[in-house]
Each structure stands twice: as structure tokens, then as C-alpha cells.
mmCIF file with all atom_site columns, C-alpha atoms in Angstrom:
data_model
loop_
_atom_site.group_PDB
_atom_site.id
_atom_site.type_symbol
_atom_site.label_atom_id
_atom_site.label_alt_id
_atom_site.label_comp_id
_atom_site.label_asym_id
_atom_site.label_entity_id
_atom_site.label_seq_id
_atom_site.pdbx_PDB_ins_code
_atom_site.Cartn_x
_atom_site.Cartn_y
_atom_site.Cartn_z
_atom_site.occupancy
_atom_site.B_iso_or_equiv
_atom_site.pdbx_formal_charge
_atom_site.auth_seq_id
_atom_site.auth_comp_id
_atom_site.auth_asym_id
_atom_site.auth_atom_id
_atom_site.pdbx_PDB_model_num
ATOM 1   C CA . UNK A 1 1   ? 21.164  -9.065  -14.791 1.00 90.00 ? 1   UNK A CA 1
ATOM 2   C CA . UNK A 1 2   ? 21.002  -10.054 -18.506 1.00 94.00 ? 2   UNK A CA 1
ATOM 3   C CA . UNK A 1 3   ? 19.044  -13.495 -18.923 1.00 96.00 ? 3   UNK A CA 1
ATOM 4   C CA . UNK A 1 4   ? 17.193  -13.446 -15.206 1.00 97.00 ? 4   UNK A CA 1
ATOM 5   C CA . UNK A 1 5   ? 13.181  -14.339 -15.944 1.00 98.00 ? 5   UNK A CA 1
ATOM 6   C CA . UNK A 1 6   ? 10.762  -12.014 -14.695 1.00 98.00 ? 6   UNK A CA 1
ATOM 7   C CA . UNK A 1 7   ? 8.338   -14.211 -12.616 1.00 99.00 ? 7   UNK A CA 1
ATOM 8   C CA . UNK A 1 8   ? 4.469   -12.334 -12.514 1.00 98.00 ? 8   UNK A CA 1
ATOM 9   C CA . UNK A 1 9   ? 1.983   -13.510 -9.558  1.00 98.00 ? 9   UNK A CA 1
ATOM 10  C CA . UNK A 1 10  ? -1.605  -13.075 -10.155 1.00 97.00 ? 10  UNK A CA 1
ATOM 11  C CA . UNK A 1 11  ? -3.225  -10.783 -8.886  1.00 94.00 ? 11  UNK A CA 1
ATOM 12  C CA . UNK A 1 12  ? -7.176  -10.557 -7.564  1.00 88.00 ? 12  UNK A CA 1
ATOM 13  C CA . UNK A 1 13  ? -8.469  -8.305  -9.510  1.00 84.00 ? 13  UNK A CA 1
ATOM 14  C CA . UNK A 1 14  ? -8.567  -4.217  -9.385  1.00 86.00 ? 14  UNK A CA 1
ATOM 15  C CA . UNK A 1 15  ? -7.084  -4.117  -6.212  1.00 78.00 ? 15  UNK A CA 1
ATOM 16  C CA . UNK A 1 16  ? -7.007  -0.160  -4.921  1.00 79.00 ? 16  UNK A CA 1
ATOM 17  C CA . UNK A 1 17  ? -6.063  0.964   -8.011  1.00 78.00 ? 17  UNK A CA 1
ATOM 18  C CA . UNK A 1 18  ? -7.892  3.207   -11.198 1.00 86.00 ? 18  UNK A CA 1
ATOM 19  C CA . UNK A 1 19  ? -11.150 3.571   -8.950  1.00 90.00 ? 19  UNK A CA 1
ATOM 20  C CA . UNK A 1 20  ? -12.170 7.223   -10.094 1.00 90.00 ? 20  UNK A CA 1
ATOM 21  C CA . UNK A 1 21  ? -11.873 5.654   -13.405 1.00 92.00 ? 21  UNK A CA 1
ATOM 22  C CA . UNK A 1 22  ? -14.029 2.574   -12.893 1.00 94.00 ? 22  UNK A CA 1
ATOM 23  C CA . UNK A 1 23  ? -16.516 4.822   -11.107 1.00 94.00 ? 23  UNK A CA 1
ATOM 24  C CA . UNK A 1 24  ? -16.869 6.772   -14.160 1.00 94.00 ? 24  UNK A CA 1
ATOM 25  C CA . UNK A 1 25  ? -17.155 3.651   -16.383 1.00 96.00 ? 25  UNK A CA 1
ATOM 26  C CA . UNK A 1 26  ? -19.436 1.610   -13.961 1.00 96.00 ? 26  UNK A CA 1
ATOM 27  C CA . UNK A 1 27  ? -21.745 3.828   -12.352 1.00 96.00 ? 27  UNK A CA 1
ATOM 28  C CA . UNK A 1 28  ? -21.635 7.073   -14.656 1.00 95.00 ? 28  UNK A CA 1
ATOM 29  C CA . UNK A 1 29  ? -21.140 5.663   -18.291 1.00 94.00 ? 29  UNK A CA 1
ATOM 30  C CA . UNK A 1 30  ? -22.745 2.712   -17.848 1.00 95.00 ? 30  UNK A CA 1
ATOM 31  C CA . UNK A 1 31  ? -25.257 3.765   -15.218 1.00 96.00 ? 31  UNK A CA 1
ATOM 32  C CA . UNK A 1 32  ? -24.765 -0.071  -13.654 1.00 97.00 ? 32  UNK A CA 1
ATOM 33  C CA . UNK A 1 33  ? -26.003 -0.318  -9.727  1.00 97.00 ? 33  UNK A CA 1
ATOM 34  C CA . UNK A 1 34  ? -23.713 -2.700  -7.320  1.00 96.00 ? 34  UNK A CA 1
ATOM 35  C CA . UNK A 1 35  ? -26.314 -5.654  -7.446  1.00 97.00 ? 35  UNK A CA 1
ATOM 36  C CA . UNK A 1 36  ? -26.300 -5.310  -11.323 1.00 97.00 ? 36  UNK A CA 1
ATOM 37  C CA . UNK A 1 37  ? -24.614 -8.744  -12.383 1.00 97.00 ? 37  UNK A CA 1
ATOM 38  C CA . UNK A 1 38  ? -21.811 -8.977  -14.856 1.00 96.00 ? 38  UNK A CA 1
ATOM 39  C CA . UNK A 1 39  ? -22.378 -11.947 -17.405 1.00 94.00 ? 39  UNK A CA 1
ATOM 40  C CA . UNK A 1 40  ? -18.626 -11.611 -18.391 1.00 94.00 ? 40  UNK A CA 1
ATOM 41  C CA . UNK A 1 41  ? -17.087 -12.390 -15.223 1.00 94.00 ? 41  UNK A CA 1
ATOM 42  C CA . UNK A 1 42  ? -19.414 -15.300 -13.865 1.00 94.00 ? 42  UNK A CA 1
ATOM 43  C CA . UNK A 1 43  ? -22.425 -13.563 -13.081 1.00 96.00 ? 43  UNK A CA 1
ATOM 44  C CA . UNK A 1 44  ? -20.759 -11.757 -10.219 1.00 95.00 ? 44  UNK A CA 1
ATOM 45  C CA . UNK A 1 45  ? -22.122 -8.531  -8.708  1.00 97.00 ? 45  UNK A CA 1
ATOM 46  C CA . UNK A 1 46  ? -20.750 -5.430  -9.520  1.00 96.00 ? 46  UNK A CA 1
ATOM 47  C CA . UNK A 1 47  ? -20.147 -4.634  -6.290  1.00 95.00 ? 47  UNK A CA 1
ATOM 48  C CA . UNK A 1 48  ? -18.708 -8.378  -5.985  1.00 94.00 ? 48  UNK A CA 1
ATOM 49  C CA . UNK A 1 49  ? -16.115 -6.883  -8.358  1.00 94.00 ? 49  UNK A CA 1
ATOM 50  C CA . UNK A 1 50  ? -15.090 -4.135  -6.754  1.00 92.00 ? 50  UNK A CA 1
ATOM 51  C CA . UNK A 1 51  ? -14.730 -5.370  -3.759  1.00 91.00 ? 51  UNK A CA 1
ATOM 52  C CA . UNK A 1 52  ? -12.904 -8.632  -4.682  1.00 88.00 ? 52  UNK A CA 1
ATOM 53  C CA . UNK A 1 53  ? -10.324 -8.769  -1.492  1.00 87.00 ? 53  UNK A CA 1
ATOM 54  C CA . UNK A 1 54  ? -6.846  -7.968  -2.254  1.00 86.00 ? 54  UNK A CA 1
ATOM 55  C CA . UNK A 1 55  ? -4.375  -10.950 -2.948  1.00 87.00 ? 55  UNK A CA 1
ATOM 56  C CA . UNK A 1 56  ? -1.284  -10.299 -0.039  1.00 92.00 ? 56  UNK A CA 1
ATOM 57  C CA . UNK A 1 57  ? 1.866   -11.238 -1.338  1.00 95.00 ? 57  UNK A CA 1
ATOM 58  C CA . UNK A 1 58  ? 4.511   -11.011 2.217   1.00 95.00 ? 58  UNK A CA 1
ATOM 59  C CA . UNK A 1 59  ? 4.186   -14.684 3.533   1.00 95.00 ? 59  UNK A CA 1
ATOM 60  C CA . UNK A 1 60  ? 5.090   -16.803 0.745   1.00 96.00 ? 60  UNK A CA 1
ATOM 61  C CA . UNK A 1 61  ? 7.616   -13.652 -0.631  1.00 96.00 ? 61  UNK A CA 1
ATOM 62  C CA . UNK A 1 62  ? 9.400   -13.468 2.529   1.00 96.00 ? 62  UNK A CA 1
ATOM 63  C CA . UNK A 1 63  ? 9.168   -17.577 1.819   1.00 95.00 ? 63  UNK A CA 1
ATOM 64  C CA . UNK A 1 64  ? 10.980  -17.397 -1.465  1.00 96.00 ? 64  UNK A CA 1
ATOM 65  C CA . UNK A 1 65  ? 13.649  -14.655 0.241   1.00 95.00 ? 65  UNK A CA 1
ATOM 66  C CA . UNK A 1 66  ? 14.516  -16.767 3.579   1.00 93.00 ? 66  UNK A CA 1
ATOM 67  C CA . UNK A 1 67  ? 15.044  -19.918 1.160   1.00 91.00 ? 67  UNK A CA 1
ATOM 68  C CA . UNK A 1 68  ? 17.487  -18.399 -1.041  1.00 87.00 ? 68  UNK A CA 1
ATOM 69  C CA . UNK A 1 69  ? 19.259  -16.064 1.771   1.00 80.00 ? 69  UNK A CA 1
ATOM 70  C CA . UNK A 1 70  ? 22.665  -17.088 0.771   1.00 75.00 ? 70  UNK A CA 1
ATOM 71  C CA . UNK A 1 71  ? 22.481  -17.770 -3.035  1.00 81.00 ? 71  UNK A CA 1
ATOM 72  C CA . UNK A 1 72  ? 20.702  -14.133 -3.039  1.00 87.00 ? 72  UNK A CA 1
ATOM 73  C CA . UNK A 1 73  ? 18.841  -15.690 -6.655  1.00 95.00 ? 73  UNK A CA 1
ATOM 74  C CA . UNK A 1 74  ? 16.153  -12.949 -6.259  1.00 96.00 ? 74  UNK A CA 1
ATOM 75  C CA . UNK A 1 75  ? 17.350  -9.705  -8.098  1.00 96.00 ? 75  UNK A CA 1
ATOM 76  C CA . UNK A 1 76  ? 14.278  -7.368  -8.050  1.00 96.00 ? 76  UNK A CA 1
ATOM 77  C CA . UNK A 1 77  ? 10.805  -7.450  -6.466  1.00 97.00 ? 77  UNK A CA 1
ATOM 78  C CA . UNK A 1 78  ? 8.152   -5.063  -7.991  1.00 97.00 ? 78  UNK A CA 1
ATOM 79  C CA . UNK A 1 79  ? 4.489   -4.343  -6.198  1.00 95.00 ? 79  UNK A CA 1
ATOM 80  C CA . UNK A 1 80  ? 2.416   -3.513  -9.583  1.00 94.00 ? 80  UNK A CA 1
ATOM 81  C CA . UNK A 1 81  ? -0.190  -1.039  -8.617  1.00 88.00 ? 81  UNK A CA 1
ATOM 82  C CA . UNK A 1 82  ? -0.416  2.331   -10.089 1.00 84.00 ? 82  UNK A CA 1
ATOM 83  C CA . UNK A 1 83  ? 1.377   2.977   -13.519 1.00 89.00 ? 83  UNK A CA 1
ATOM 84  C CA . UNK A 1 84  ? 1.384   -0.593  -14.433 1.00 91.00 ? 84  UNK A CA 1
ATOM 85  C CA . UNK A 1 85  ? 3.611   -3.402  -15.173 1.00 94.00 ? 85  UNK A CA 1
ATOM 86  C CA . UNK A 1 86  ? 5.933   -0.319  -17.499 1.00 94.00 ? 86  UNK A CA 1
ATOM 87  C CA . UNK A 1 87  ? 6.219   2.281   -14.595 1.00 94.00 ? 87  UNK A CA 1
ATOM 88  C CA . UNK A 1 88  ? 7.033   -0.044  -11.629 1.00 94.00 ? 88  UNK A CA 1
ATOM 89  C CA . UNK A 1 89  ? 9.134   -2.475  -12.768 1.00 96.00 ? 89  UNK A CA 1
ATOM 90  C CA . UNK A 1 90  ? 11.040  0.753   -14.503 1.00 94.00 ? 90  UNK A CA 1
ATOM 91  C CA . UNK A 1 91  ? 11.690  1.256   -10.663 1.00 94.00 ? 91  UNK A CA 1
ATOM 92  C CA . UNK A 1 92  ? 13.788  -1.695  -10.004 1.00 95.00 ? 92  UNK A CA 1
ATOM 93  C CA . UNK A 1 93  ? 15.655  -2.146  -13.585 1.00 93.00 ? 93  UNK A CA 1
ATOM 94  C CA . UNK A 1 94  ? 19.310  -0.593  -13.580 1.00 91.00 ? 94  UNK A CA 1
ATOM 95  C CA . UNK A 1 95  ? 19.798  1.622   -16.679 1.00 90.00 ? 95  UNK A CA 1
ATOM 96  C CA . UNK A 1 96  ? 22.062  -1.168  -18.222 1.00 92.00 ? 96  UNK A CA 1
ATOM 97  C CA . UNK A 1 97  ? 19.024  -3.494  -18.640 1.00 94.00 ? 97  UNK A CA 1
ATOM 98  C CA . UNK A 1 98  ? 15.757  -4.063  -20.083 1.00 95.00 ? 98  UNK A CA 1
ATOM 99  C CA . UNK A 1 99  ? 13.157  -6.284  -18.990 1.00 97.00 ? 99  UNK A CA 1
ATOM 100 C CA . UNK A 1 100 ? 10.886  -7.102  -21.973 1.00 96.00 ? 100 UNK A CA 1
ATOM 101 C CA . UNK A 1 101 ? 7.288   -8.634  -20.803 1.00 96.00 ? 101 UNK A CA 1
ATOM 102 C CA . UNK A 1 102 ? 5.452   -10.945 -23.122 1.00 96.00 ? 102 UNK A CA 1
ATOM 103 C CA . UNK A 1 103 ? 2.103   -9.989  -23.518 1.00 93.00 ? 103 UNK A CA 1
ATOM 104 C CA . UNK A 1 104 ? -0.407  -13.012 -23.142 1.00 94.00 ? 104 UNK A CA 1
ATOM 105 C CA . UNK A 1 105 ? 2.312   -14.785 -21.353 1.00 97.00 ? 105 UNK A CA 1
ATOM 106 C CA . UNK A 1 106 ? -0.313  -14.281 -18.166 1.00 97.00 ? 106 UNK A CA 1
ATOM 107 C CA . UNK A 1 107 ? -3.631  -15.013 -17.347 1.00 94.00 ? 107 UNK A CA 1
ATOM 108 C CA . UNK A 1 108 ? -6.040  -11.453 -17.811 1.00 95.00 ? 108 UNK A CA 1
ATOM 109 C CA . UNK A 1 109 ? -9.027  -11.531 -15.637 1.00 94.00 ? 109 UNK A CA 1
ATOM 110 C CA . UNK A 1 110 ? -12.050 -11.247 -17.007 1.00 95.00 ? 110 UNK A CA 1
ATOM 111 C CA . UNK A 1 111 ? -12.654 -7.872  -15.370 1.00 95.00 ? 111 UNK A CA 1
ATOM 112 C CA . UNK A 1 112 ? -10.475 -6.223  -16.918 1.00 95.00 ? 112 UNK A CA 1
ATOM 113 C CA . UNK A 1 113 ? -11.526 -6.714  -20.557 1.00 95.00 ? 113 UNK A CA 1
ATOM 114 C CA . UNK A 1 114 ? -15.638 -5.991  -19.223 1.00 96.00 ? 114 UNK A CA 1
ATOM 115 C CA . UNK A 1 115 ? -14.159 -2.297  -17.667 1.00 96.00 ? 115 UNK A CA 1
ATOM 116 C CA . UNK A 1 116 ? -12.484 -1.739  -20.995 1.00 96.00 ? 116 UNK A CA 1
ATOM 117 C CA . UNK A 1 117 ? -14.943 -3.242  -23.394 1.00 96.00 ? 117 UNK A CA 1
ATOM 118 C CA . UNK A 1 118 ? -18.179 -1.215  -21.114 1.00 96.00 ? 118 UNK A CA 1
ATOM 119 C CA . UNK A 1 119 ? -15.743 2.068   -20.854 1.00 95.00 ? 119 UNK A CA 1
ATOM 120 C CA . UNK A 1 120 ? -14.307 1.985   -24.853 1.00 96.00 ? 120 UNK A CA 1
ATOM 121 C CA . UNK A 1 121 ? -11.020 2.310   -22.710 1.00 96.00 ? 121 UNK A CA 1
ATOM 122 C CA . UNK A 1 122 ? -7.544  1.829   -24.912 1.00 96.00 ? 122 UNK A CA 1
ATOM 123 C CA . UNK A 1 123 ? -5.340  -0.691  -24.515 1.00 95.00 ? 123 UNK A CA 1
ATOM 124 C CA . UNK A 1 124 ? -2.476  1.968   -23.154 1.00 93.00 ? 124 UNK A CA 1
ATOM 125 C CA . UNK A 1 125 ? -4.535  3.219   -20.551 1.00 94.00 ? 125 UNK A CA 1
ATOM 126 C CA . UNK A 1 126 ? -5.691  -0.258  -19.507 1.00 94.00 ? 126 UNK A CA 1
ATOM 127 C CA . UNK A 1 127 ? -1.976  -0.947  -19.062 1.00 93.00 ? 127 UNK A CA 1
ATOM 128 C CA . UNK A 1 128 ? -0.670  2.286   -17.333 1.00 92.00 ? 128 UNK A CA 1
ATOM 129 C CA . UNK A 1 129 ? -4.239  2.474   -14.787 1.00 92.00 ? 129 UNK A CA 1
ATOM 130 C CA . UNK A 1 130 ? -4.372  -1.092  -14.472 1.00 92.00 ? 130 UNK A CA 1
ATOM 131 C CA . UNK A 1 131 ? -2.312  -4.326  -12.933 1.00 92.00 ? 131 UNK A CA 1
ATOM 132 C CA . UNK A 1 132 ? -3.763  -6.370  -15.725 1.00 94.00 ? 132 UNK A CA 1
ATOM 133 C CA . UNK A 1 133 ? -3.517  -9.553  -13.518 1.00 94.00 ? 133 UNK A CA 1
ATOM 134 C CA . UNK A 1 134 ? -0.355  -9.353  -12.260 1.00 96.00 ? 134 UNK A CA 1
ATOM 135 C CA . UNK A 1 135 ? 0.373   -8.077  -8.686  1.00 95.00 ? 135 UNK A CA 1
ATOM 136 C CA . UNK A 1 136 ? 3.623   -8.903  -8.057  1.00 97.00 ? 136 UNK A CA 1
ATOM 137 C CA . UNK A 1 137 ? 7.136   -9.414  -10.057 1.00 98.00 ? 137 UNK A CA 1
ATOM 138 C CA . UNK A 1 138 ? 9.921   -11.352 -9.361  1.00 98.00 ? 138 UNK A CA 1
ATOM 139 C CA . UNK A 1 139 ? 13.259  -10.894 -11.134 1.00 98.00 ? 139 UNK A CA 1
ATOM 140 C CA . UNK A 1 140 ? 14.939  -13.877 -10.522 1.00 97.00 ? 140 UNK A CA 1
ATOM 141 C CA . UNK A 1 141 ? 18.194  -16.154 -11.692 1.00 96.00 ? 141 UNK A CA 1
ATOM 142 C CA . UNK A 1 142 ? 17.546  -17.974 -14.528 1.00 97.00 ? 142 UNK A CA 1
ATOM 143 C CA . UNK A 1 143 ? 18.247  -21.139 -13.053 1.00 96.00 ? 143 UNK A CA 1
ATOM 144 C CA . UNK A 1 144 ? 15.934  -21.086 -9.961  1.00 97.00 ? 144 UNK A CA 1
ATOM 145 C CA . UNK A 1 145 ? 13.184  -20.103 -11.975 1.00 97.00 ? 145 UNK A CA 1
ATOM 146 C CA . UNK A 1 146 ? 11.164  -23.357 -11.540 1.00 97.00 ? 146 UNK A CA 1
ATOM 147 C CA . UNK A 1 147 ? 11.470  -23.973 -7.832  1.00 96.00 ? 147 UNK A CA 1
ATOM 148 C CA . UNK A 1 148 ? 10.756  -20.722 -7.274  1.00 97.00 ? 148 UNK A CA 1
ATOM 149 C CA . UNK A 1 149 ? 7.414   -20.553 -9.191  1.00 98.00 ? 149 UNK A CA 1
ATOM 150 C CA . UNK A 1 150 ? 6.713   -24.293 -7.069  1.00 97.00 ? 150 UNK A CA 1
ATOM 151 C CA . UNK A 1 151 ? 7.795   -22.641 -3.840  1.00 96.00 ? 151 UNK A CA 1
ATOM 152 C CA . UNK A 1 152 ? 4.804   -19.736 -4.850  1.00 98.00 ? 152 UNK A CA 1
ATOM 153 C CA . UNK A 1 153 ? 2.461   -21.734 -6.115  1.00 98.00 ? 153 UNK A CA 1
ATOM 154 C CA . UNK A 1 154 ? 3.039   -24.020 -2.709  1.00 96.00 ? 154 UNK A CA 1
ATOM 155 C CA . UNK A 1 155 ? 1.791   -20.710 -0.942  1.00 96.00 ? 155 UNK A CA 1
ATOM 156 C CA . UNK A 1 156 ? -1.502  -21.054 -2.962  1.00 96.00 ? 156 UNK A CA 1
ATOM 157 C CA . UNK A 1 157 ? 0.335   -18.250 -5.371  1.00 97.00 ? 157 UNK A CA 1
ATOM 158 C CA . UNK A 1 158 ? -0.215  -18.616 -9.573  1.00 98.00 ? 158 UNK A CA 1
ATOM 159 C CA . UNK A 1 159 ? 3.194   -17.612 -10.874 1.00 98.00 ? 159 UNK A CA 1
ATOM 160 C CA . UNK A 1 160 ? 3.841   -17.235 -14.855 1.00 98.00 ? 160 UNK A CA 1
ATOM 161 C CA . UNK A 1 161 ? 7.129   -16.501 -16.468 1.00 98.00 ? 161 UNK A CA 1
ATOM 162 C CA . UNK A 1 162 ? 6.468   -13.078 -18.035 1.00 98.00 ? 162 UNK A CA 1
ATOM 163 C CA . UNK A 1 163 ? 9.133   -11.781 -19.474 1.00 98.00 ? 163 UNK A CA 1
ATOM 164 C CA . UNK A 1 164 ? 13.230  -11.895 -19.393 1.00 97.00 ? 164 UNK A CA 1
ATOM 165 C CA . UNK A 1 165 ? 16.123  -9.089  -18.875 1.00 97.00 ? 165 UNK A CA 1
ATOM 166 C CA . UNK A 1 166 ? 19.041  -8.569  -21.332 1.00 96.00 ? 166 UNK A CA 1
ATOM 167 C CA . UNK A 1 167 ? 21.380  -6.047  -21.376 1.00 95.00 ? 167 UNK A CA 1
ATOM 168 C CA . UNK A 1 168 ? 20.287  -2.528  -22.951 1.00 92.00 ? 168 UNK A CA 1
ATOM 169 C CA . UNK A 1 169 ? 22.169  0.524   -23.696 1.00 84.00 ? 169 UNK A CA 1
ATOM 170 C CA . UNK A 1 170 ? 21.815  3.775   -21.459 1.00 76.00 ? 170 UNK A CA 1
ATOM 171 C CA . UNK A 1 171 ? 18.723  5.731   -22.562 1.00 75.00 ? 171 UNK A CA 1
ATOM 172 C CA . UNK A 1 172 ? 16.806  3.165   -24.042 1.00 83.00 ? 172 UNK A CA 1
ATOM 173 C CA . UNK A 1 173 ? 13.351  2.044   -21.975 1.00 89.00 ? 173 UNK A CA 1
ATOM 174 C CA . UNK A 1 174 ? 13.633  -0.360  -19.315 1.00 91.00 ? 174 UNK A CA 1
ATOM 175 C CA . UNK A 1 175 ? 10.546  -2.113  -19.888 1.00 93.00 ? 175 UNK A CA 1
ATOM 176 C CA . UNK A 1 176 ? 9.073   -2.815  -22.592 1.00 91.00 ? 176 UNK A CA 1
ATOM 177 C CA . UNK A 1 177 ? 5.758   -5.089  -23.464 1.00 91.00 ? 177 UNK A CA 1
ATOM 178 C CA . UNK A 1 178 ? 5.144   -6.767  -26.424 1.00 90.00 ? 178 UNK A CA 1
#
């Protein structure tokens, strides 16, 4: 709906996604070995970084769901793997709306800028490969917005308002970051 916020969690790192790309980077490009450490990201391995475990996002979701069951204030829920923040929360966004993301708004990982500094990798493909730090997105009512990011960040969670909806005409993108 027009003026609902679009609530990003962070996410821990790479996750399962854009691995035959960071191969290529890492090992190929770079020629780095897993015990090679990474002065950009706090002199963690490299296999450290690959394997960083993924962040799970059900308990303190299904949290956020069961505590507004009857106001219903949550209006979309996108996983952000794959294709970005752009392609899956185009999923969830009706044609009459456009969700438009604020760049820096969110916390990038330092792993992300070493794989795309090491690889020469543009900014687009970062964005379409990559999560860029944010797992999860909420599209919520603008006026829970703030005990919604406490009820995450109660489940250990580090919520950021990201971005906001408005009303679009048919045809024109549904998300759009800037």
C-alpha cells in the first residue's frame, strides 16, 4: 500500500548465493587459498567467509506475524537471495505500487565490497548476484514500523528502514534503488 516502510534485516553474509561467481573471483582470479586471511573483513579466513553460517529468519518472523494476527500490519515478506533486493521484492509488489529502496540506508558488509573490489565486479551485478546485507524484507504499515523493528531486534535481528511504497502507474518498475 502507498506509504508502508520497507523494513530490511541483515543478513550474514553471502549466504548460498553467487558462489560460481565468488569461486571465480577468490580462487581463480585472485588465486587466494581458504586459510589466506582477508585484511578487509577482520582478518578472517577466506574460507571463514564463505562459510559464515546463514542468518534464519522463521522464529522471530513468525514472532512479528502471531503479534499482529488481527491488525494484519505486515503487507509483504521478501527472502532476498538470488536476483537481489530488485528481482524479489518485484515478487511481492502489486503493479499499482513501487517500493523505492534507499541505498546506504543499510549496513554493507565488508565482504561484499573485498569480492567486488578483488573481482573489478560492477555495482549492477553486485546488486542482481548479491543480497548486499539484507536477507529479509518486511513491508509493513507505516505506523507499526518501530515496534516492529524492536520486536526483531528483541530476536537478536538488526532491522533498518530501507525504503517506502507509493503508488505507481501500471508498467512502470516496482522497485527501484537509489
Amino acid at each position: 500500500q502507498p506509504d508502508d516502510v520497507a523494513i530490511g534485516i541483515a543478513s550474514s553474509g553471502f549466504r548460498s548465493n553467487g558462489y560460481s561467481l565468488i569461486r571465480k573471483v577468490v580462487f581463480e582470479i585472485a588465486g587466494l587459498k581458504i586459510d589466506d586471511r582477508v585484511s578487509e573483513c577482520n582478518e578472517k579466513t577466506v574460507g571463514e567467509l564463505l562459510l559464515e553460517p546463514t542468518q534464519l529468519y522463521a522464529q522471530p518472523i513468525r514472532s512479528v506475524l502471531r503479534h499482529y494476527r488481527v491488525k494484519q500490519v505486515v503487507h509483504g515478506i521478501a527472502h532476498i537471495t538470488g536476483g537481489g533486493l530488485e528481482e524479489n521484492l518485484a515478487r511481492i509488489v502489486p503493479p499499482s505500487i513501487q517500493i523505492q529502496i534507499e541505498r546506504g540506508s543499510w549496513e554493507i558488509p565488508s565482504v561484499f565490497g573485498w569480492l567486488q573490489k578483488l573481482g573489478s565486479i560492477e555495482q549492477a551485478e553486485m546488486d542482481r548476484v548479491f543480497n548486499m546485507g539484507v536477507g529479509m524484507v518486511l513491508v509493513v504499515s507505516p505506523h507499526f514500523v518501530d515496534s516492529i523493528m524492536h520486536q526483531l531486534r528483541e530476536h537478536g535481528m538488526q532491522p533498518w528502514k530501507i525504503g517506502y511504497a507509493t503508488a505507481a502507474d501500471d508498467g512502470s518498475d516496482r522497485v527501484v534503488v537509489s
